[in-house]
Structures are given as structure tokens and as C-alpha cells.
Coordinates of C-alpha atoms and ligand atoms in Angstrom, one line a residue:
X1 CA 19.8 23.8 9.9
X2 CA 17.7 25.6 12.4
X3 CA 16.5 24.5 14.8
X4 CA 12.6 24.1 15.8
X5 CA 10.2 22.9 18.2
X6 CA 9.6 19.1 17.6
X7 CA 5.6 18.0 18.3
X8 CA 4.8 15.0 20.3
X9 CA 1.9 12.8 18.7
X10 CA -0.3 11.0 21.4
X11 CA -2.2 7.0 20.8
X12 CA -6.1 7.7 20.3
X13 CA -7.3 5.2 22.8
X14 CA -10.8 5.3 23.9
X15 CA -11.5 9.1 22.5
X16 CA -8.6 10.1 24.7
X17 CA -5.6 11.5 23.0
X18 CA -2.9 9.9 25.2
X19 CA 0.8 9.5 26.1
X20 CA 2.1 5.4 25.4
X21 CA 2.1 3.5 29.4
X22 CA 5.9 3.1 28.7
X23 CA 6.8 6.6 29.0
X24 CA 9.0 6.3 25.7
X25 CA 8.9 7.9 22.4
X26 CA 10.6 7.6 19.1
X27 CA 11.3 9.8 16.4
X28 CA 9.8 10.3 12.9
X29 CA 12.9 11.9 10.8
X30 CA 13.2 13.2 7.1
X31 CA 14.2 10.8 4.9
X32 CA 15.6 13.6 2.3
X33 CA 17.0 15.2 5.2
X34 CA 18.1 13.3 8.5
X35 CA 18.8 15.8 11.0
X36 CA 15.3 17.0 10.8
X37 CA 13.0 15.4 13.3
X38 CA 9.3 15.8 11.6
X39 CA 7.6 14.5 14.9
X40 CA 7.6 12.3 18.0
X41 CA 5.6 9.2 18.5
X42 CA 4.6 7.0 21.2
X43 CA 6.4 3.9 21.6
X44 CA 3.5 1.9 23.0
X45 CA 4.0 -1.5 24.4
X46 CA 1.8 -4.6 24.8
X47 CA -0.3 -2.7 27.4
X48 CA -1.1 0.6 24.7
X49 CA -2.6 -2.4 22.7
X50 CA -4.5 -4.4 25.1
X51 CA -6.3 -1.1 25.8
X52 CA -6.6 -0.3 22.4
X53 CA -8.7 -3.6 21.9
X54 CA -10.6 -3.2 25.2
X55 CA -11.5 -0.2 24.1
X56 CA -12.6 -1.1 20.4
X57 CA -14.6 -4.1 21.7
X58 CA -16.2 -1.6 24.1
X59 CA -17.1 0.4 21.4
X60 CA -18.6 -2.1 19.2
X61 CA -22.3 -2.4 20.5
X62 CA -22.8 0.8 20.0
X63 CA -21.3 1.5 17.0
X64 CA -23.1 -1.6 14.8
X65 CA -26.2 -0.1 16.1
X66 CA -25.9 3.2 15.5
X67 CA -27.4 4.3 12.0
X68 CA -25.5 3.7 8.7
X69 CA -26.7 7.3 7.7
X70 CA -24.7 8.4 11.1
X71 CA -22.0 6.5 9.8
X72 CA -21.4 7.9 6.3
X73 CA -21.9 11.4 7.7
X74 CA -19.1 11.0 9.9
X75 CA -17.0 9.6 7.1
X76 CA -18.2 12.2 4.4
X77 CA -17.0 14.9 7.1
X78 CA -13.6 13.7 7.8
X79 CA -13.1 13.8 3.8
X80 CA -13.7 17.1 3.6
X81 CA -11.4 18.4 6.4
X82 CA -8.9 16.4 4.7
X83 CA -9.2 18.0 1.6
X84 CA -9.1 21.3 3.5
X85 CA -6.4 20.8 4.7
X86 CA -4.9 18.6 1.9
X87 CA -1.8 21.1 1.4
X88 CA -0.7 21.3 4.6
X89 CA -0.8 17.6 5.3
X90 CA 1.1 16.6 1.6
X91 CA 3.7 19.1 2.8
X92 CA 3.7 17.0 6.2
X93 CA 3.8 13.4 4.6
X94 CA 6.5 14.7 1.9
X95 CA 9.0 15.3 5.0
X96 CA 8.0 11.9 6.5
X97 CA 8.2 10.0 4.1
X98 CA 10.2 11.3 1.1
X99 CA 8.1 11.2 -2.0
X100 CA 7.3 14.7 -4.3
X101 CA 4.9 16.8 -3.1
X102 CA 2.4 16.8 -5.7
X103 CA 2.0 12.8 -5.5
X104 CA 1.5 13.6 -1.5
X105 CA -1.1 15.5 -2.3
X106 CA -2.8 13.3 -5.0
X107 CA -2.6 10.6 -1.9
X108 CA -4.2 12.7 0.6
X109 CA -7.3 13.6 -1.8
X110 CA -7.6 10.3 -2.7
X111 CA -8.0 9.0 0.9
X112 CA -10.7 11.5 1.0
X113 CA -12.4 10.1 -2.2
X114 CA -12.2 6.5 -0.6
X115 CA -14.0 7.5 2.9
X116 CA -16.8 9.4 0.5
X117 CA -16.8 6.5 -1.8
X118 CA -17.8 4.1 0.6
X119 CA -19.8 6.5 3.0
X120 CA -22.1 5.6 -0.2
X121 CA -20.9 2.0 -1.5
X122 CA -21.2 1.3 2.3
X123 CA -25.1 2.2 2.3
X124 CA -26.1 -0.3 -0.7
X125 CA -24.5 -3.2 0.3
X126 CA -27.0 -5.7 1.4
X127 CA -28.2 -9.5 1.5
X128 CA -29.7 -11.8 -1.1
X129 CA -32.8 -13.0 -0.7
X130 CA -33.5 -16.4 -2.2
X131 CA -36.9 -17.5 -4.3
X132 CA -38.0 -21.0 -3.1
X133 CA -41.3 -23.1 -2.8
X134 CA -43.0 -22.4 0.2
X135 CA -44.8 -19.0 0.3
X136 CA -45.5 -19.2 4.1
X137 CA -41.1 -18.5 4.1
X138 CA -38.5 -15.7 3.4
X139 CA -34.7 -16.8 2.9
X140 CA -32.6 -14.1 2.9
X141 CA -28.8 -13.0 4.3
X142 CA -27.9 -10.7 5.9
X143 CA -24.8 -8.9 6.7
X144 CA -23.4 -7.9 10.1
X145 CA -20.1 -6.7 11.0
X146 CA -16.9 -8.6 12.4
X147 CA -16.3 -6.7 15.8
X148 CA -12.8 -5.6 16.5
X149 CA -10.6 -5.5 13.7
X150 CA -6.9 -4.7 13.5
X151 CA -5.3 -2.2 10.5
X152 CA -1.7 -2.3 10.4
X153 CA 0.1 0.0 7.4
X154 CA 3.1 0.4 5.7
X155 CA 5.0 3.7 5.5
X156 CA 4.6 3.9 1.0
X157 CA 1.0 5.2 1.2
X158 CA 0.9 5.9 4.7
X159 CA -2.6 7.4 4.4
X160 CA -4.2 5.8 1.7
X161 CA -3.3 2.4 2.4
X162 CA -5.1 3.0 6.1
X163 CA -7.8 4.5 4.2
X164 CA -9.1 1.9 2.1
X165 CA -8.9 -0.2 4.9
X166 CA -10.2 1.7 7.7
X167 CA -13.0 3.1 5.8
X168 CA -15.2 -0.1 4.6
X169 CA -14.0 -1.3 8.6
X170 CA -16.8 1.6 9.9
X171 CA -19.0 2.1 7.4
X172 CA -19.6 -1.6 7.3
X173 CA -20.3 -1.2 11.6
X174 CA -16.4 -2.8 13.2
X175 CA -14.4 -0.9 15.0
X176 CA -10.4 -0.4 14.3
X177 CA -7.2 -0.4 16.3
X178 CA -4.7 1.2 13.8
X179 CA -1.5 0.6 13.7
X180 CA 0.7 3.1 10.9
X181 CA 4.1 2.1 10.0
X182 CA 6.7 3.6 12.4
X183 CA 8.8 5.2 9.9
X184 CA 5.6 7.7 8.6
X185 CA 3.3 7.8 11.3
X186 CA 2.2 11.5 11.2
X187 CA 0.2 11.1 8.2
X188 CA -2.2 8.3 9.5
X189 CA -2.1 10.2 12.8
X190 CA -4.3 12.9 10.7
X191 CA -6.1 10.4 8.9
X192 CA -7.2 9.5 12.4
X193 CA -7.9 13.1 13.7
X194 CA -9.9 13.6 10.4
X195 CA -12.3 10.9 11.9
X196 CA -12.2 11.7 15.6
X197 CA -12.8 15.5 14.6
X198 CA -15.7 14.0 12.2
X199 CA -17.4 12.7 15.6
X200 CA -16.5 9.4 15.5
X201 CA -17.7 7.9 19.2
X202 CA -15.0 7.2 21.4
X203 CA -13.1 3.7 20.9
X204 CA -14.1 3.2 17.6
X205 CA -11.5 4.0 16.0
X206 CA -8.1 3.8 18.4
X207 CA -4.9 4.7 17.2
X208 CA -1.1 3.5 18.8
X209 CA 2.1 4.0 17.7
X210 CA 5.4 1.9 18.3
X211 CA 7.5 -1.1 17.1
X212 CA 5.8 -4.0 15.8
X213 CA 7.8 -6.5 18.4
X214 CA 6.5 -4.7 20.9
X215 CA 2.7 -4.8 19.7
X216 CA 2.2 -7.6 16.7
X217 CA 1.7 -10.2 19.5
X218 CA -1.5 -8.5 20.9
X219 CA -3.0 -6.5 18.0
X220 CA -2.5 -10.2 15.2
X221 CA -2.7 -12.9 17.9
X222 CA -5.5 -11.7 20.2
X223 CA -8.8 -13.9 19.8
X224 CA -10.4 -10.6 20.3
X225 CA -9.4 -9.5 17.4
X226 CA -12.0 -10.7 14.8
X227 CA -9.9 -9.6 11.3
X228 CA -6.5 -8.4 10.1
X229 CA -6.0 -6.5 7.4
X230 CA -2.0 -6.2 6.7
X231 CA -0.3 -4.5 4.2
X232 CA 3.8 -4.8 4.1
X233 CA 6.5 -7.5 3.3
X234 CA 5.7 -11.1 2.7
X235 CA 7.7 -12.2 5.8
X236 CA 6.0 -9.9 8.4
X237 CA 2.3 -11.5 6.7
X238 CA 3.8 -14.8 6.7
X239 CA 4.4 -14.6 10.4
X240 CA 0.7 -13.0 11.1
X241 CA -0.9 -15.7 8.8
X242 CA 0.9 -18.5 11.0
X243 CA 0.2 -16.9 14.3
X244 CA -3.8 -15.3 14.1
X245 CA -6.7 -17.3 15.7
X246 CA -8.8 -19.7 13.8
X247 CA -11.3 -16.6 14.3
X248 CA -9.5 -14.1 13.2
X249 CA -9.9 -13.1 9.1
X250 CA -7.3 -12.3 7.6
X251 CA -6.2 -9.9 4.3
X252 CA -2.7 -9.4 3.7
X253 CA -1.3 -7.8 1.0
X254 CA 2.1 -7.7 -0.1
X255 CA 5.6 -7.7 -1.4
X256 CA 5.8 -7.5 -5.5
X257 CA 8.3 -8.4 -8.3
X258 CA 6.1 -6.8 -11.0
X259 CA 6.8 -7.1 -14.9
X260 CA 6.5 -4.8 -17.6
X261 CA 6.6 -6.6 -21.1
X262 CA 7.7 -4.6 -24.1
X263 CA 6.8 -6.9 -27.5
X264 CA 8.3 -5.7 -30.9
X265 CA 5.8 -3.5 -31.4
X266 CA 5.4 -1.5 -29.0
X267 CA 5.5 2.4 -29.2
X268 CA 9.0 2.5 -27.6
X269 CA 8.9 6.0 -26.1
X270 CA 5.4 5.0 -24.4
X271 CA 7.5 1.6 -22.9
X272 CA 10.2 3.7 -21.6
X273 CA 7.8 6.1 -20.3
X274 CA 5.7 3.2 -18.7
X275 CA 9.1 1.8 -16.9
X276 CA 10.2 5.3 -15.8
X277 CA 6.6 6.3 -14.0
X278 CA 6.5 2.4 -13.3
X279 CA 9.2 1.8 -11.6
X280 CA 11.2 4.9 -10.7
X281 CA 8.2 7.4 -9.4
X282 CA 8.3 7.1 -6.1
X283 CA 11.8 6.1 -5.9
X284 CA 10.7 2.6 -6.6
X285 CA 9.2 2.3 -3.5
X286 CA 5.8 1.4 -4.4
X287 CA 4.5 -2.5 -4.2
X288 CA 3.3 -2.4 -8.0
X289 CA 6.2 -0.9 -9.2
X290 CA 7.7 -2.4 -11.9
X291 CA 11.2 -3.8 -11.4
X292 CA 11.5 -6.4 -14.3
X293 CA 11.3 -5.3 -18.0
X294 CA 10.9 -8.2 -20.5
X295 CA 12.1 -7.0 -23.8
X296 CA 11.7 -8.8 -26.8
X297 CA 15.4 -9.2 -28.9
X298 CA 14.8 -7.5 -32.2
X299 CA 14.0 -4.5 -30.1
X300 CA 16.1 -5.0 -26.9
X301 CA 19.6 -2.3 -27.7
X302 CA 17.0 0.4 -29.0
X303 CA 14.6 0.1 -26.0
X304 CA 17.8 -0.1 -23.9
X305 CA 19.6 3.0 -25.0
X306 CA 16.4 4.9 -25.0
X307 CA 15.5 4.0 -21.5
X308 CA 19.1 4.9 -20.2
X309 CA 18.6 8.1 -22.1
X310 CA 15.7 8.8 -20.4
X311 CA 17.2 8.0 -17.1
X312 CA 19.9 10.5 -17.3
X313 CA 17.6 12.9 -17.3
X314 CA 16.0 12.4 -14.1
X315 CA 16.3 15.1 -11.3
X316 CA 16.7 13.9 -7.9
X317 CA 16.3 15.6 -5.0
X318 CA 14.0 16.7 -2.3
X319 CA 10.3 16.2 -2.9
X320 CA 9.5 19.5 -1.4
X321 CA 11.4 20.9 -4.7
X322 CA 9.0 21.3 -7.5
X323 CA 11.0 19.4 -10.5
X324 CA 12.4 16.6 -9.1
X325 CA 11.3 13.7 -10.3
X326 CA 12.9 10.9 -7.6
X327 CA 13.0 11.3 -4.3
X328 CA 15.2 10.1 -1.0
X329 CA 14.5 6.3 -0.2
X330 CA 12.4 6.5 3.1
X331 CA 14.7 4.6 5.3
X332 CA 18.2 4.1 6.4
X333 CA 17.4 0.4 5.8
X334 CA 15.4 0.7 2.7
X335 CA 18.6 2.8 1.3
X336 CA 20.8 -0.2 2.6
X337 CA 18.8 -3.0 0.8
X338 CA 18.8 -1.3 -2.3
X339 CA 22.9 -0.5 -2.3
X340 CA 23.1 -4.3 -1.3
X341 CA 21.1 -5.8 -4.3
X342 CA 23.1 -2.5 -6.6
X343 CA 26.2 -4.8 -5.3
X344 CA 24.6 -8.2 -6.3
X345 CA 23.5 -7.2 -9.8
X346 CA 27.2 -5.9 -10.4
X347 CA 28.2 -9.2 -9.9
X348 CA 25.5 -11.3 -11.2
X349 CA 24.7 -8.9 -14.9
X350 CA 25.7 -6.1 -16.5
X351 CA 25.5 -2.7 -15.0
X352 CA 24.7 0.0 -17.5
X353 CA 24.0 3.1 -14.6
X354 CA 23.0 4.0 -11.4
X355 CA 22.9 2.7 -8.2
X356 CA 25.5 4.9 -6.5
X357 CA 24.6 6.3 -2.7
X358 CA 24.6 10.3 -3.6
X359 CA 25.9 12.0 -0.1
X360 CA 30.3 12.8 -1.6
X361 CA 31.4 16.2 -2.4
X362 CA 29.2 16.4 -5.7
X363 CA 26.4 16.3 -4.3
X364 CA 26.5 18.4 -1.1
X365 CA 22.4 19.0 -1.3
X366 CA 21.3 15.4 -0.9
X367 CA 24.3 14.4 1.7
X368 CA 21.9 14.4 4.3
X369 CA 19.1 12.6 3.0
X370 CA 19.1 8.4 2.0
X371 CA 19.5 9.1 -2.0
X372 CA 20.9 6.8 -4.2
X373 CA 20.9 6.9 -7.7
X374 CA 18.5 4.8 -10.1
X375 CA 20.1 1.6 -11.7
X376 CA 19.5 -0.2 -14.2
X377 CA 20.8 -3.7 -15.4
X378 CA 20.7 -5.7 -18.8
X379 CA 21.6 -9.2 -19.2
X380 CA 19.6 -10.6 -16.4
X381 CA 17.9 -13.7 -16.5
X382 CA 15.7 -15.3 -14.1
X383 CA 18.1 -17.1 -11.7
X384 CA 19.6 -14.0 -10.7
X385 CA 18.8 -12.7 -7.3
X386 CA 17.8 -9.7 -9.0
X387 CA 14.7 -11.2 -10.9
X388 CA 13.6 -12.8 -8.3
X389 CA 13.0 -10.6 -5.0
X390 CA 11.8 -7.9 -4.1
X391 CA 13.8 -4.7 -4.2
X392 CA 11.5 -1.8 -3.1
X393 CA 14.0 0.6 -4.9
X394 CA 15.1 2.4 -7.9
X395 CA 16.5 -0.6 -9.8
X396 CA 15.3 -1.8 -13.6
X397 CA 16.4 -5.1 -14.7
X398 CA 16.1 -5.8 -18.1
X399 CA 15.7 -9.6 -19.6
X400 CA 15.8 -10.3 -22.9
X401 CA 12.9 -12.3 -24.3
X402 CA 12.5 -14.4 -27.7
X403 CA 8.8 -14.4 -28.2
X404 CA 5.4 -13.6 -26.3
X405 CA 5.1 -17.6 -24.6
X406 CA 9.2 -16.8 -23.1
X407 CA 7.9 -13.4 -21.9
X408 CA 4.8 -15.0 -20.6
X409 CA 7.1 -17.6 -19.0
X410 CA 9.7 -15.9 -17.6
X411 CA 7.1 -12.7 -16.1
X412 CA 5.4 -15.8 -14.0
X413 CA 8.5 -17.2 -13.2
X414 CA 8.9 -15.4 -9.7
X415 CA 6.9 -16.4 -6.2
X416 CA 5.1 -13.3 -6.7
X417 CA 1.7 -11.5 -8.7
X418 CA 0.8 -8.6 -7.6
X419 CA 0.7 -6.4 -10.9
X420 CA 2.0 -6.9 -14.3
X421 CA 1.9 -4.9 -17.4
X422 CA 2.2 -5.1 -21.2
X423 CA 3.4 -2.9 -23.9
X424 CA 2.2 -3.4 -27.2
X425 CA -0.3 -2.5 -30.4
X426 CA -1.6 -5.7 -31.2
X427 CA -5.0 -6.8 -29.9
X428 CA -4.1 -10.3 -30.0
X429 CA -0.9 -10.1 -27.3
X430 CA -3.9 -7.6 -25.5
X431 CA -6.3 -10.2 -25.1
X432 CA -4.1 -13.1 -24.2
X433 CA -1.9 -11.5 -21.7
X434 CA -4.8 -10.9 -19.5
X435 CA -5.4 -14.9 -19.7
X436 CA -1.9 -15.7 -19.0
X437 CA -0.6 -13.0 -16.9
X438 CA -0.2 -14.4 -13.1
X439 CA -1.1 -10.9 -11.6
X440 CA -4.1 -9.6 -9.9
X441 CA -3.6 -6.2 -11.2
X442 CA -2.9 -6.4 -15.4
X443 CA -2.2 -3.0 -17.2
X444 CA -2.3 -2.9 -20.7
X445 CA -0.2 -0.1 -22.1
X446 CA -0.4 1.6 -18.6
X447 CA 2.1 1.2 -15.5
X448 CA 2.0 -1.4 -13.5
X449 CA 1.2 1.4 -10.7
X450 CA -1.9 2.9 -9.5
X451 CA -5.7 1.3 -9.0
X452 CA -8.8 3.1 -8.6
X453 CA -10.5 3.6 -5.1
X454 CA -13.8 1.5 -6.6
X455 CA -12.2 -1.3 -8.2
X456 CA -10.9 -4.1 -7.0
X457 CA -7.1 -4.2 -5.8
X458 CA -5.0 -7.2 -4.6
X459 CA -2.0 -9.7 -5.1
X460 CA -2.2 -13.2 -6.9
X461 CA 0.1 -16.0 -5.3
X462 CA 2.7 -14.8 -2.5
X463 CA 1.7 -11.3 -3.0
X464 CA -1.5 -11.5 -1.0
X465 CA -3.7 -14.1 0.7
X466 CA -6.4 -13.4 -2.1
X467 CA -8.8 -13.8 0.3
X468 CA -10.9 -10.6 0.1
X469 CA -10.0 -7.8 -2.1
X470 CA -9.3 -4.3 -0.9
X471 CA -10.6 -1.2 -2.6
X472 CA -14.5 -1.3 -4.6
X473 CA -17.1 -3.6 -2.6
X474 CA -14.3 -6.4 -2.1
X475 CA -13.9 -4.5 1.5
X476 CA -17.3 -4.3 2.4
X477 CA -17.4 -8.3 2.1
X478 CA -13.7 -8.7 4.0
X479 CA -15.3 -6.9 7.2
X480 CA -18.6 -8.3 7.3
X481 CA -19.9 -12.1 8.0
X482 CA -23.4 -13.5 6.9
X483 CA -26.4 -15.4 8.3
X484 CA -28.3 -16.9 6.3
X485 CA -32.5 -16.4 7.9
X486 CA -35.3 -18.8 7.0
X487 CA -38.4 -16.5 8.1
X488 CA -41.7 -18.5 8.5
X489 CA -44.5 -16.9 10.0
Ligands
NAD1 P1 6.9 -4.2 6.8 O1 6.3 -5.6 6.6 O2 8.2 -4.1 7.4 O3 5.9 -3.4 7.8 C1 4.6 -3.1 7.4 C2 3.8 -2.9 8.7 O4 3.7 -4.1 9.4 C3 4.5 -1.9 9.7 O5 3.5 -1.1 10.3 C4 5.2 -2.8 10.7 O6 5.4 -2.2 11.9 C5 4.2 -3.9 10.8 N1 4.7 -5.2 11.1 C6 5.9 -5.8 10.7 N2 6.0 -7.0 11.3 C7 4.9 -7.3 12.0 C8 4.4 -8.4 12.7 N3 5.1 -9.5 12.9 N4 3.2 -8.3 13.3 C9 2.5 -7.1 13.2 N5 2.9 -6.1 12.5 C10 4.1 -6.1 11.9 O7 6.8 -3.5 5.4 P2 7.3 -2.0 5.0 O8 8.8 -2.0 5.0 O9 6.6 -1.0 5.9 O10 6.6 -1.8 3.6 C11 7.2 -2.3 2.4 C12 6.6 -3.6 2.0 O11 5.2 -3.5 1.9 C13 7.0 -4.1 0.7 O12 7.3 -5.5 0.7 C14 5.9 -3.8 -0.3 O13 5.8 -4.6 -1.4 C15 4.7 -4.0 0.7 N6 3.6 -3.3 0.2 C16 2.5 -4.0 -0.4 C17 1.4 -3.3 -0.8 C18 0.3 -4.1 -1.4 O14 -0.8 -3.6 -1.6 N7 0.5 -5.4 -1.8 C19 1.3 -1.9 -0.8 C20 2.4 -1.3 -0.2 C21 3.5 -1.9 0.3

């Protein structure tokens, strides 16, 4: 391939665009094509982040005081230069990160709708104030903001995860030391451009780079830091959660195992189309993707064989490629996780397809980017290995199910409830599966994928702390505190 100049992406640190104190840098490859180097980043160490959080806490007097109108301004005007350039920046998160073009550019215009949606959810969310007896009084709360909080992303939704996070953080008055996922930094990198070019004062929002052993310690553990929020694997929140400061808030949200029920009625084609978008868009690699189907008996071969069907059909390939429907896997070690659980289904149930690395002679395109091949597996039951953790990958594991209480059963049978989803016509299985479900997200006859940028969005049990909700006003509560004034005169 030829070769071309490779940019160097600098930390935001104090309004200054800035090379890491280490001197190092790492690289930000093409997952559906290795040998190309997309850009480099700073490998910060401890001392990047220490000045990242001097230089949010700096910031923060300042920015609580200045006007909320100032605010959503700055945040309505990095929207729209991301939507100018929305094209240009899919085309950039596609290379780092692997997934089709038009779904990078989806991501990108929704990040803008979130900073515009709460540039003017931001400005209405106030206080209570509280009727009691004596007139000569005024009870009320008020909100105020946290101080320094820290965002730290994974590389799915490597702009709109930061988004919804960073976006109720300043409207709401904080300011932000970002962190993006090292494996797709570039497009948070422009998600914090949009906002420094917007006019955002200096240190309020500070961008670094680099390996989370390196900075975790002083962005999670710093008392300075007054709130987390944390989107990524269950064991890297586990270890925040133990180690942040009784002061610190925390909102993690993470890993999935996410079900997809089909009942005996069901429209079939809709619950293969609901598994395919579900779980194999985005290669899999999305934390509400489904990854267990529940199929009831009497309708189990016919959903199966319709589902492989469909699966046949799929084009893979590079997401710059208009057509292809799946994608590279983003990582080396994403790719290597999901050939090790291909290996562990094959032994614990019954392979139908799939699975297989795609880099031999037949497919000379892809042997240079992490493809694999989607799988799917029937005969699983909820002690395999497969049922139970999280893949992040193109694999479907099918169980069988005898009646709506088994499905019920076995769907909250896992550690996990992040999203969950039913196919079916009947009202009744409607109503009660959004009693039963253990999910914080439940879709009815829709994937277990996507939310909207106003409505609530979070994980019941080990997929989240459930503290605060992201997305809708959830956010605007997570990153603000309340006093509670008794006014006499
Ligand atoms: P990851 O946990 O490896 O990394 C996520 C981010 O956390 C990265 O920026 C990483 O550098 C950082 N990190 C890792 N360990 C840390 C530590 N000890 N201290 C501070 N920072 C640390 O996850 P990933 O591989 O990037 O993403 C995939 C995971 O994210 C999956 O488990 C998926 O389910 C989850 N996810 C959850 C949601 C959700 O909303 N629930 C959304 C997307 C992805």
C-alpha cells in the first residue's frame, strides 16, 4: 500500500495543544487493514494527568460562573462544526475503528444532536422549591456542579459515548479530563477540537491520550477528582469502583450478555432480522448487542434455518465499502477473544457456521485486517461459557426454550442486564416481559441496540452501577449535587 504521511495528535491540557512529558507515542492502526497507521497519539504518563486535573480544577471557578447561555452557545457551535464536517470525520472513525461508514456517520450526527440536546435540557434543569407553614421562609434546592470530573471511553462509540457524557459535564458548569480509548482515539480527539474551536476557555475541557496503567491511578483515584463516568468492561469498572475516593461519584456502565426472546408467535423474518441488526451490526461489538436468542421449541429448526439463511448472506469486508454489512473486529485482542470463545462453543454445543479467522488464500482482500467470520451455535444451555460472558463479537447462541416463565428464567439467568428484547404479537407476553425482564434497556419487537440521546440509558445488575443514568436529564443529576436553602428574611 502506499505509503503516506502519518499525523501526530497532541493532549489538550490547559487550552494548549501539547506533546505527552514522556516523549512517547503510540499508534492508532486500521483494524480492516493493519499496515495502515490512521494517526499517532501521545502516550501520556501520570504527569500528562496530574496536569490535566490541575488544569481542570483551575478552570472550574470560572467556568460554574460563567453564564449557562455562554455555555450552550459554545456547545450548540461545536455541533454544528461537527455536522460540517460529519463526512470527513465518519470516514476518519471507519479507519480507526472498523465499523461501516454510514453507521460512522449516523454516530457523529448524533454526538452533535446530544451537545444541542442538552445546550437546552441543560438550561431548564433547576431546584424544587418546597410549600411549608411559615410565610416569613423560602425552601428551595438548588443545583451546583461537582468540580473536576473524569470521562474515560471505550473505542465502540468512540464519539458518542464521550458525548453524552462530556456534554451534561459543561452545560451543567464541571469541567472534564477525557480520556478516549487507545485503540480509537482520533475521533474523540475531534470531538474535543469541536469544543475548543467552539470557544470553550482554556482547561475546561482537557484531553490526554495513553495506556490506562499509566493514567487510571491519577484520573479514578485522585480526591480531586469529584465524579467518574466510565464506560467499558466490568473488570476495568470493578477496579475503579474499589479504588475512587469516598468523594468521588461514580457512573460506570458496562459489559452485556443481552437476550433476544423469540415466542411462537412471532413474525419470524422480523426475529431474524432483529438478531442480525442486533447482534451482528457492528460486528457484534456493541454492549447491547444481542448475543443470546431464546427460542421457544415449536418454532426453534424454522427460526434456526432461517437465521443461518440469512447469515450466509452477509458481506463482510471493509466499512469504507458501501455493501458490506460486517466489518473487521477493532482489535488484535478483540479478534482473539472471539476465535477463543468460537473454540469453546465447538466444544461445549453445536456449531452450525461461522467463526472462522478470514486472512487464507480465499480471502486475499481481508488478510490484512482482524475479520472473522460470524458464528452461530444451537444447543446451548445456560451453563455453557458461552451463555454466560460476554463476547463483544459476532457470535449468536441459540437456547431452546419451553414456555414464556423458562425464557424469562433462563434470559435473567446471567450476572448481567443491560438490554434485552422480545419478539412476539401478543400483548400479553408485551406487557409482562417489561415486568420481568432484568434489563435496563427492554425492546419490544426492536433490537436490543440503539437508545435515544433524550431518554434514559443504563445497565441493571453487573452491567452498570445504576447509580445515575446517562443520556435524557439522568446526566444533568449525575454531575450536579444539591443544597437544600431555608431563606428567612
Ligand atoms: P475496557 O474496559 O478495556 O476500556 C474502556 C476504557 O477504560 C478505555 O479507555 C481504557 O483505557 C480504560 N481503562 C481500562 N482499565 C482502566 C482502569 N483500571 N482505570 C481507568 N481506565 C481504565 O473496554 P473496551 O474494550 O474499550 O470496551 C469494550 C467493553 O465496553 C465491553 O465490555 C462493552 O460491553 C463495554 N461497553 C459498555 C457500554 C455501556 O454503555 N454499558 C457501551 C460500550 C461498551
Amino acid at each position: 500500500m502506499p505509503s503516506v504521511a502519518v499525523e501526530t495528535f497532541c493532549n489538550l491540557i490547559a487550552g494548549q495543544w501539547v506533546p505527552s512529558a514522556t516523549g512517547r507515542l503510540f499508534d492508532n492502526l486500521n483494524p480492516a487493514d493493519r499496515r495502515e497507521v490512521v494517526g499517532r497519539f501521545q502516550a501520556c504518563g501520570a504527569a500528562d494527568a496530574r496536569a490535566a486535573v490541575d488544569a481542570a480544577q483551575a478552570a472550574f471557578a470560572g467556568w460554574r460562573n460563567t453564564p449557562i447561555g455562554k455555555r450552550a452557545k459554545i456547545l450548540q457551535d461545536a455541533a454544528a462544526w461537527l455536522e460540517a464536517h460529519a463526512d470527513a470525520f465518519a470516514a476518519e472513525l471507519t479507519r480507526e475503528e472498523g465499523k461501516p461508514l454510514a453507521l460512522a456517520k449516523d454516530e457523529f450526527l448524533r454526538s452533535a444532536q446530544t451537545l444541542r440536546f442538552y445546550a437546552v435540557e441543560g438550561q431548564s434543569y433547576t431546584g424544587e422549591t418546597f410549600p411549608q407553614d411559615d410565610r416569613e421562609m423560602m425552601v428551595y434546592t438548588q443545583r451546583e456542579p461537582l468540580g473536576v470530573v473524569t470521562v474515560i471511553s471505550p473505542w465502540n462509540f468512540p464519539v458518542s459515548i464521550p458525548a453524552r457524557k462530556i456534554a451534561p459535564a459543561l452545560i451543567t458548569g464541571n469541567t472534564v479530563v477525557f480520556k478516549p480509548s487507545s485503540d480509537a482515539p482520533l475521533s474523540g480527539y475531534r470531538l474535543a477540537e469541536s469544543l475548543a474551536r467552539a470557544g470553550l476557555p482554556a482547561g475546561v475541557l482537557n484531553f490526554i491520550t495513553g495506556a490506562a496503567s499509566e493514567l487510571g491511578a491519577t484520573l479514578c483515584e485522585s480526591g480531586a477528582v469529584r465524579a467518574i463516568s466510565f464506560t467499558g468492561s466490568t473488570a476495568a469498572g470493578t477496579h475503579i469502583h474499589r479504588h475512587a475516593s469516598l468523594t468521588t461519584r461514580v457512573q460506570l456502565e458496562l459489559g452485556g450478555k443481552n437476550p433476544l426472546i423469540v415466542m411462537e408467535d412471532a413474525d419470524l423474518d422480523r426475529a431474524v432480522d432483529l438478531a442480525i441488526k442486533g447482534g451482528l451490526s457492528l460486528t457484534g461489538q456493541a454492549c447491547t448487542g444481542t448475543s443470546r436468542i431464546l427460542v421457544m421449541k415449536p418454532v426453534l429448526d424454522a427460526y434456526v434455518d432461517k437465521l443461518a439463511a440469512r447469515m450466509r448472506t452477509l458481506k463482510i469486508g471493509s466499512g469504507m465499502v458501501a455493501g458490506n454489512d460486517i466489518g473487521p473486529m477493532a482489535t488484535a485482542a478483540q479478534l482473539e477473544t472471539v476465535l477463543k470463545y468460537v473454540e469453546i462453543g465447538r466444544r461445549e454445543a453445536t456449531h452450525i457456521m461461522g467463526g472462522e479467522r478470514l486472512d487464507g488464500a480465499a480471502h486475499a482482500e481481508l488478510a490484512h485486517g482482524w475479520y472473522v467470520s460470524p458464528a452461530l451455535f444451537t444447543g446451548v444451555t445456560m451453563d455453557m461459557r458461552i451463555a454466560q460472558e460476554e463476547i463483544f463479537g459476532p457470535v449468536l447462541a441459540v437456547i431452546a426454550v419451553d414456555s414464556y416463565a423458562d425464557a424469562i428464567a433462563k434470559a435473567n439467568a446471567t450476572p448481567y442486564g443491560l438490554s434485552a428484547a422480545i419478539a412476539t404479537r401478543n400483548p400479553r407476553y408485551m406487557h409482562d416481559f417489561a415486568n420481568d425482564i432484568e434489563a435496563g434497556t427492554v425492546k419490544i419487537n426492536r433490537t436490543t441496540t440503539g437508545n435515544l440521546v433524550n431518554a434514559p440509558f443504563g445497565g441493571l445488575k453487573s452491567s452498570s452501577t445504576s447509580t445515575f443514568r446517562e443520556s435524557g436529564r439522568g446526566a444533568l443529576e449525575f454531575y450536579t449535587q444539591i443544597k437544600t436553602v431555608y431563606r428567612g428574611l
